[in-house]
Each structure stands twice: as structure tokens, then as C-alpha cells.
Coordinates of C-alpha atoms and ligand atoms in Angstrom, one line a residue:
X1 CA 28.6 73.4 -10.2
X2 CA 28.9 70.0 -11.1
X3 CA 30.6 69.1 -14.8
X4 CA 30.1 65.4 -14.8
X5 CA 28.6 62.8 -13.4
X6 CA 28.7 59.3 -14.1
X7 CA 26.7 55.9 -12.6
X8 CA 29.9 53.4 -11.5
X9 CA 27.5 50.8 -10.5
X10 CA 25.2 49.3 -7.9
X11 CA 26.7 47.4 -5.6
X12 CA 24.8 44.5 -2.9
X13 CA 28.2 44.4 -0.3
X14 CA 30.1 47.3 1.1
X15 CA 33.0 44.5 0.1
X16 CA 32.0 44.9 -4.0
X17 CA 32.4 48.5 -3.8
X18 CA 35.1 50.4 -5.7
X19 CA 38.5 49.8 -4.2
X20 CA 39.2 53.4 -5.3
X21 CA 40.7 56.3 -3.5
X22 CA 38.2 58.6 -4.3
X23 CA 36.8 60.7 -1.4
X24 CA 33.3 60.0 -0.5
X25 CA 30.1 61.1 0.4
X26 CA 27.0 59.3 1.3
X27 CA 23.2 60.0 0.9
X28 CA 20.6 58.5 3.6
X29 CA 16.9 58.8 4.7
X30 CA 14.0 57.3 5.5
X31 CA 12.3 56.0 2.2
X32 CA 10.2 58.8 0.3
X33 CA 12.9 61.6 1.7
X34 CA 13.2 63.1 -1.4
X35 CA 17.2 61.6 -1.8
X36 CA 16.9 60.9 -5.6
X37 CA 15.3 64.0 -6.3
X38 CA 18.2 65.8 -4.7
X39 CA 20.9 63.8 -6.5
X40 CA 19.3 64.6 -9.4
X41 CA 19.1 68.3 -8.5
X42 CA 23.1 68.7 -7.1
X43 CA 24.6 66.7 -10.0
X44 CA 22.0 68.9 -12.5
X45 CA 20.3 65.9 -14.2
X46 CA 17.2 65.0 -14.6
X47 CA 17.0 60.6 -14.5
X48 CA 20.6 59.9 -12.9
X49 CA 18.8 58.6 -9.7
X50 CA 15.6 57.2 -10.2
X51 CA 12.7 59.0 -8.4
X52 CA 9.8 57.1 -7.5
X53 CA 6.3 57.3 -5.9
X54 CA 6.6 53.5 -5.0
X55 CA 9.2 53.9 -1.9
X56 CA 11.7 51.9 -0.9
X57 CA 13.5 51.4 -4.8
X58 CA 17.3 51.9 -4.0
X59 CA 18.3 48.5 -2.9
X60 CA 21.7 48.3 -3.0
X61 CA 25.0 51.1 -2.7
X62 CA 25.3 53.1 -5.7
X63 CA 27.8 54.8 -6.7
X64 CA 28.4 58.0 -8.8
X65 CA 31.9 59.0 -10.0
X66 CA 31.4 63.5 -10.0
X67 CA 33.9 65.4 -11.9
X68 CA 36.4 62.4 -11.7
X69 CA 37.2 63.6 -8.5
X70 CA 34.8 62.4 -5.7
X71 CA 32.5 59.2 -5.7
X72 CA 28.6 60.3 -4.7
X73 CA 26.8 57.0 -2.6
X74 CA 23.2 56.7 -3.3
X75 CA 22.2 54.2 0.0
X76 CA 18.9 52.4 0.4
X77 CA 16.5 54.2 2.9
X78 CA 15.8 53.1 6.4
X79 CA 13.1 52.0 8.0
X80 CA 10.7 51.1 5.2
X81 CA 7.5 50.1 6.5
X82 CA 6.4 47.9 3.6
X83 CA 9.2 45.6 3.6
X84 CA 9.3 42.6 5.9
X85 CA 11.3 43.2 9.6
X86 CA 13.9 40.8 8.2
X87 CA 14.7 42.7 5.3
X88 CA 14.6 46.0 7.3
X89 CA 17.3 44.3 9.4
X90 CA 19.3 42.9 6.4
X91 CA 19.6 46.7 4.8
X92 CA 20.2 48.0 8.2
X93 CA 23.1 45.8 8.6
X94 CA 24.2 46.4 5.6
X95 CA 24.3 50.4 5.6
X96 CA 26.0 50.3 9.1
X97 CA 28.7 47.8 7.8
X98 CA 29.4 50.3 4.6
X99 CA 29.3 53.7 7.0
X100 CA 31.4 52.0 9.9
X101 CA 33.5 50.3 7.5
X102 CA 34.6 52.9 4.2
X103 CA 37.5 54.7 5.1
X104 CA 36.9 56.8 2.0
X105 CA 33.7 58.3 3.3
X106 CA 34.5 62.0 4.6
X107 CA 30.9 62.4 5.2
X108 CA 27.4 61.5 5.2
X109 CA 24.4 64.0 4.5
X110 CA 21.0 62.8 6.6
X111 CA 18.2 63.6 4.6
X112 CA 15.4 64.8 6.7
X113 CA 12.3 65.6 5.5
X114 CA 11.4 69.2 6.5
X115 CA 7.2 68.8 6.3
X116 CA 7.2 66.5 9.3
X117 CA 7.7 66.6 12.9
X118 CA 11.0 65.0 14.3
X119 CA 10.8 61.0 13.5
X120 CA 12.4 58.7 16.1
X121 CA 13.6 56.3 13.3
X122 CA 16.0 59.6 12.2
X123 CA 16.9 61.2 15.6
X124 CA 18.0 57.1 16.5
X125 CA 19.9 57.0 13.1
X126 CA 21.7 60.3 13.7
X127 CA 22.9 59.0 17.4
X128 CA 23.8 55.7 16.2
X129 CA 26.3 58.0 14.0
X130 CA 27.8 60.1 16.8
X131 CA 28.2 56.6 18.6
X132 CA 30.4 55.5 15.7
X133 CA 32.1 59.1 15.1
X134 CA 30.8 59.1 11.6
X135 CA 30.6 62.7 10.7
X136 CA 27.5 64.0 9.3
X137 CA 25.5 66.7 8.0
X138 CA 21.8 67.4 8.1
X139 CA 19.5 68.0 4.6
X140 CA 16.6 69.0 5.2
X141 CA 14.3 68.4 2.2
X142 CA 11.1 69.3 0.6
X143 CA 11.2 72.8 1.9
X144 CA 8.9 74.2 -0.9
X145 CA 5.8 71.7 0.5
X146 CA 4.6 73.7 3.5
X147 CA 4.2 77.1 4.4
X148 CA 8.0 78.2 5.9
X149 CA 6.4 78.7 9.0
X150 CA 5.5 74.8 9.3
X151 CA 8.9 74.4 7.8
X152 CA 10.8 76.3 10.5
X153 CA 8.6 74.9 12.9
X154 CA 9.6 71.4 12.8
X155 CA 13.1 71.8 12.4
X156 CA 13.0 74.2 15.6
X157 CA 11.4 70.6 16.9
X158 CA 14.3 68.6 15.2
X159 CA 17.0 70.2 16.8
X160 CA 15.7 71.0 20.3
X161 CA 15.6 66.9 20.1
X162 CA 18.7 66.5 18.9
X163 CA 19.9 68.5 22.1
X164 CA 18.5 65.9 24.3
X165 CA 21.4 64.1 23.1
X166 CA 24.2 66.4 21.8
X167 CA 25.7 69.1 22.6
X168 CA 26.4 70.7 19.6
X169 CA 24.8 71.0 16.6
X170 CA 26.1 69.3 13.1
X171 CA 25.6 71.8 9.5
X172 CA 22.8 71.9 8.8
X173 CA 21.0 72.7 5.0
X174 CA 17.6 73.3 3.6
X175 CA 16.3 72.4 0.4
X176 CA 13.8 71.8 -2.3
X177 CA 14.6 70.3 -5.6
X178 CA 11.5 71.8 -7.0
X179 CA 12.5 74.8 -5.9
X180 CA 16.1 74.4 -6.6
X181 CA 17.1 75.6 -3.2
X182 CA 19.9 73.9 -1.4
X183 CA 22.8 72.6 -4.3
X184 CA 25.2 75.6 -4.0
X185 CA 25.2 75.1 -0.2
X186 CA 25.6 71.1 -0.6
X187 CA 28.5 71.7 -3.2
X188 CA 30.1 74.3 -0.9
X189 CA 30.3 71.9 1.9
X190 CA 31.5 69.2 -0.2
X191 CA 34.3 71.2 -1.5
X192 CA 35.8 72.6 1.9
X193 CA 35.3 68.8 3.1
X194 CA 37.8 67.8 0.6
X195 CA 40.1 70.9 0.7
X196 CA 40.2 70.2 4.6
X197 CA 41.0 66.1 3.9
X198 CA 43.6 67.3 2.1
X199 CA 41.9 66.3 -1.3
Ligands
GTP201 P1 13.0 56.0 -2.4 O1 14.3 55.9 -3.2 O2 11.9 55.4 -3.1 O3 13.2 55.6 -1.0 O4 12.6 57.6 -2.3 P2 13.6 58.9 -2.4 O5 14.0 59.2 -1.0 O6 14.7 58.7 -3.4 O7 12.6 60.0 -2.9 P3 12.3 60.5 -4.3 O8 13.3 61.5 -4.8 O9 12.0 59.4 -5.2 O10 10.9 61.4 -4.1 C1 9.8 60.8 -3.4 C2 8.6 61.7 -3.7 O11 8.8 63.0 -3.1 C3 8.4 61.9 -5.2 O12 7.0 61.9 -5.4 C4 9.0 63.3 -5.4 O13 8.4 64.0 -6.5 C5 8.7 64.0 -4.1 N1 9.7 65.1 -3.8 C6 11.0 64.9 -3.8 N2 11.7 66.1 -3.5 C7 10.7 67.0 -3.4 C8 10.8 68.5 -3.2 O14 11.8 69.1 -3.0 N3 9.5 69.1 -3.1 C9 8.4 68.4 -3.3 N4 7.2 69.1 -3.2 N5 8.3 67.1 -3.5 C10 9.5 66.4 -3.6
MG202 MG1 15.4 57.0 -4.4

């Protein structure tokens, strides 16, 4: 479980971000996901991420120092509808530059949202990342919404897409942060992460 966890700062440029050696790991998804709810659920409080019913807050890289040991990045959410196309493009830029760019980052957790069938905006997301050789993981969120059979339904859907593509599979985790599901798993995977880094 985590001990601490403290707000570093929000940051506009991948360039402004902490010049720290502190491994990293990144949170992304589509607007609405559910990714500050989660944040709020693996670090155990209730207001460090904002959660909002008006999507598309998280505007910039935020950064969360846990246990003074591993920096948490809060990234804006793709692919938000509402905004204008060039925005959409700025943020995109943006989120590639950081991911392509941190050498810190030892992984970044896709939040997918487990109520709906597979979105193309995510499946292109996740093979723009095996493109790059970013190594990722898979959240699914929201688990509590539907019935689990609707749940296991469209993440059966999810990954017989992502086979279209791939050949393996990446870790994948379900959760709910209503529910509480999901944090022990996250942590555990963050913690052999660093162990195998070396960390
Ligand atoms: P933006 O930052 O605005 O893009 O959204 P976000 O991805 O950070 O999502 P946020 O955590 O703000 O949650 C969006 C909405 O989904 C809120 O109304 C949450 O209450 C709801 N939500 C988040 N997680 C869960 C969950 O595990 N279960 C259920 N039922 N609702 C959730
Ligand atoms: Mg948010």
C-alpha cells in the first residue's frame, strides 16, 4: 500500500518536467475513463486527482512523487470530442513527445473502459505504442457498472482485436474504484517493474 503521495506539479512541456531520476509510470485514456478516480483509489486519497463529470480537465502532465520513491504521471485524455481538432492534435503531440521522449518512464497503464465495446481511438493508441516499443499495461475500469457478464464480454471483444494486431497479449487488470477492485494488483505490478529495472 501506498504511504505517501504528494502533487510535484503540472507541467505544459515534457521539457518542464522533473529532471529527476525517479522511475515512472504514466496514466492514459480516453476522457471520462475513470483515470482520476483510480489515482485516487491506488494512492488511497480521496481529492489528489480531480474527478470530474465535465470531461476533458487534465490539461497538462502532472506529476505525483509516491513514497519518495517513484513519480505517478496523471496525462490528459485522448481523443476528446468537445475540444476543437486543433487542440486534439496539440495534446496528441504533446503526449507522444513525453511517452517517446522520458527515459524515466518504465511503463504506461492504458485505461480502458470495461462497460463499452472495443473503441478504435484505444486499439490505435495501444499500436501506436508497440510501434514505438513503449511498454504498457492494460486497466480496465469501471468494472462494477455492468453486469460481469457485459464486462467480460467486451474485454473478450478487446483482446480478440488486439490480436488482429499482436501476437501476444500485454498484463492486463480489472478494476473499479467504487468497488475498490484493482489497487493491490496495480501496486504489485509497479513494484516488480521497479525490482526488475533494477530500482
Ligand atoms: P477526465 O480527467 O475528465 O478526462 O476524466 P477521468 O478519466 O479522470 O475520469 P474521472 O475519474 O473524473 O471519472 C469520470 C466519471 O466516471 C465520474 O463521474 C466518475 O464518478 C465515474 N467513475 C470513475 N470510476 C468509476 C468506477 O470505478 N465505477 C463507476 N461506476 N463510475 C466510475
Ligand atoms: Mg481526470
Amino acid at each position: 500500500m501506498i504511504q505517501s503521495a504528494k502533487f510535484i506539479g503540472a507541467f505544459p512541456k515534457t521539457d518542464d518536467c522533473p529532471k529527476t531520476e525517479f522511475p515512472e509510470f504514466a496514466f492514459i485514456g480516453r476522457s471520462n475513463v475513470g483515470k482520476s478516480s483510480l489515482i485516487n483509489l491506488i494512492t488511497n486519497r480521496k481529492e489528489l486527482a480531480k474527478v470530474s463529470k465535465t470531461p476533458g480537465k487534465t490539461q497538462t502532465i502532472n506529476f505525483f512523487l509516491i513514497d519518495e520513491s517513484w513519480h505517478l504521471v496523471d496525462l490528459p485524455g485522448y481523443g476528446y470530442a468537445r475540444v476543437s481538432k486543433t487542440t486534439r492534435e496539440v495534446f496528441s503531440k504533446m503526449i507522444k513527445y513525453y511517452l517517446s521522449h522520458r527515459e524515466q518512464l518504465l511503463n504506461v497503464f492504458v485505461l480502458i473502459d470495461s462497460t463499452i465495446s472495443p473503441q478504435k481511438i484505444d486499439l490505435e493508441f495501444i499500436n501506436w505504442l508497440g510501434e514505438m516499443r513503449i511498454p504498457f499495461s492494460i486497466i480496465f475500469t469501471k468494472s462494477d457498472k455492468d453486469k460481469a457478464l457485459a464486462v467480460q464480454k467486451n474485454i473478450k471483444q478487446f483482446k480478440a482485436k488486439m490480436l488482429e494486431n499482436w501476437t501476444a497479449l500485454p498484463s492486463m487488470i480489472l478494476t473499479s474504484a467504487e468497488k475498490n477492485r484493482g489497487s493491490k494488483e496495480i501496486m504489485e505490478f509497479i513494484k516488480n517493474a521497479m525490482s526488475e529495472a533494477g530500482n
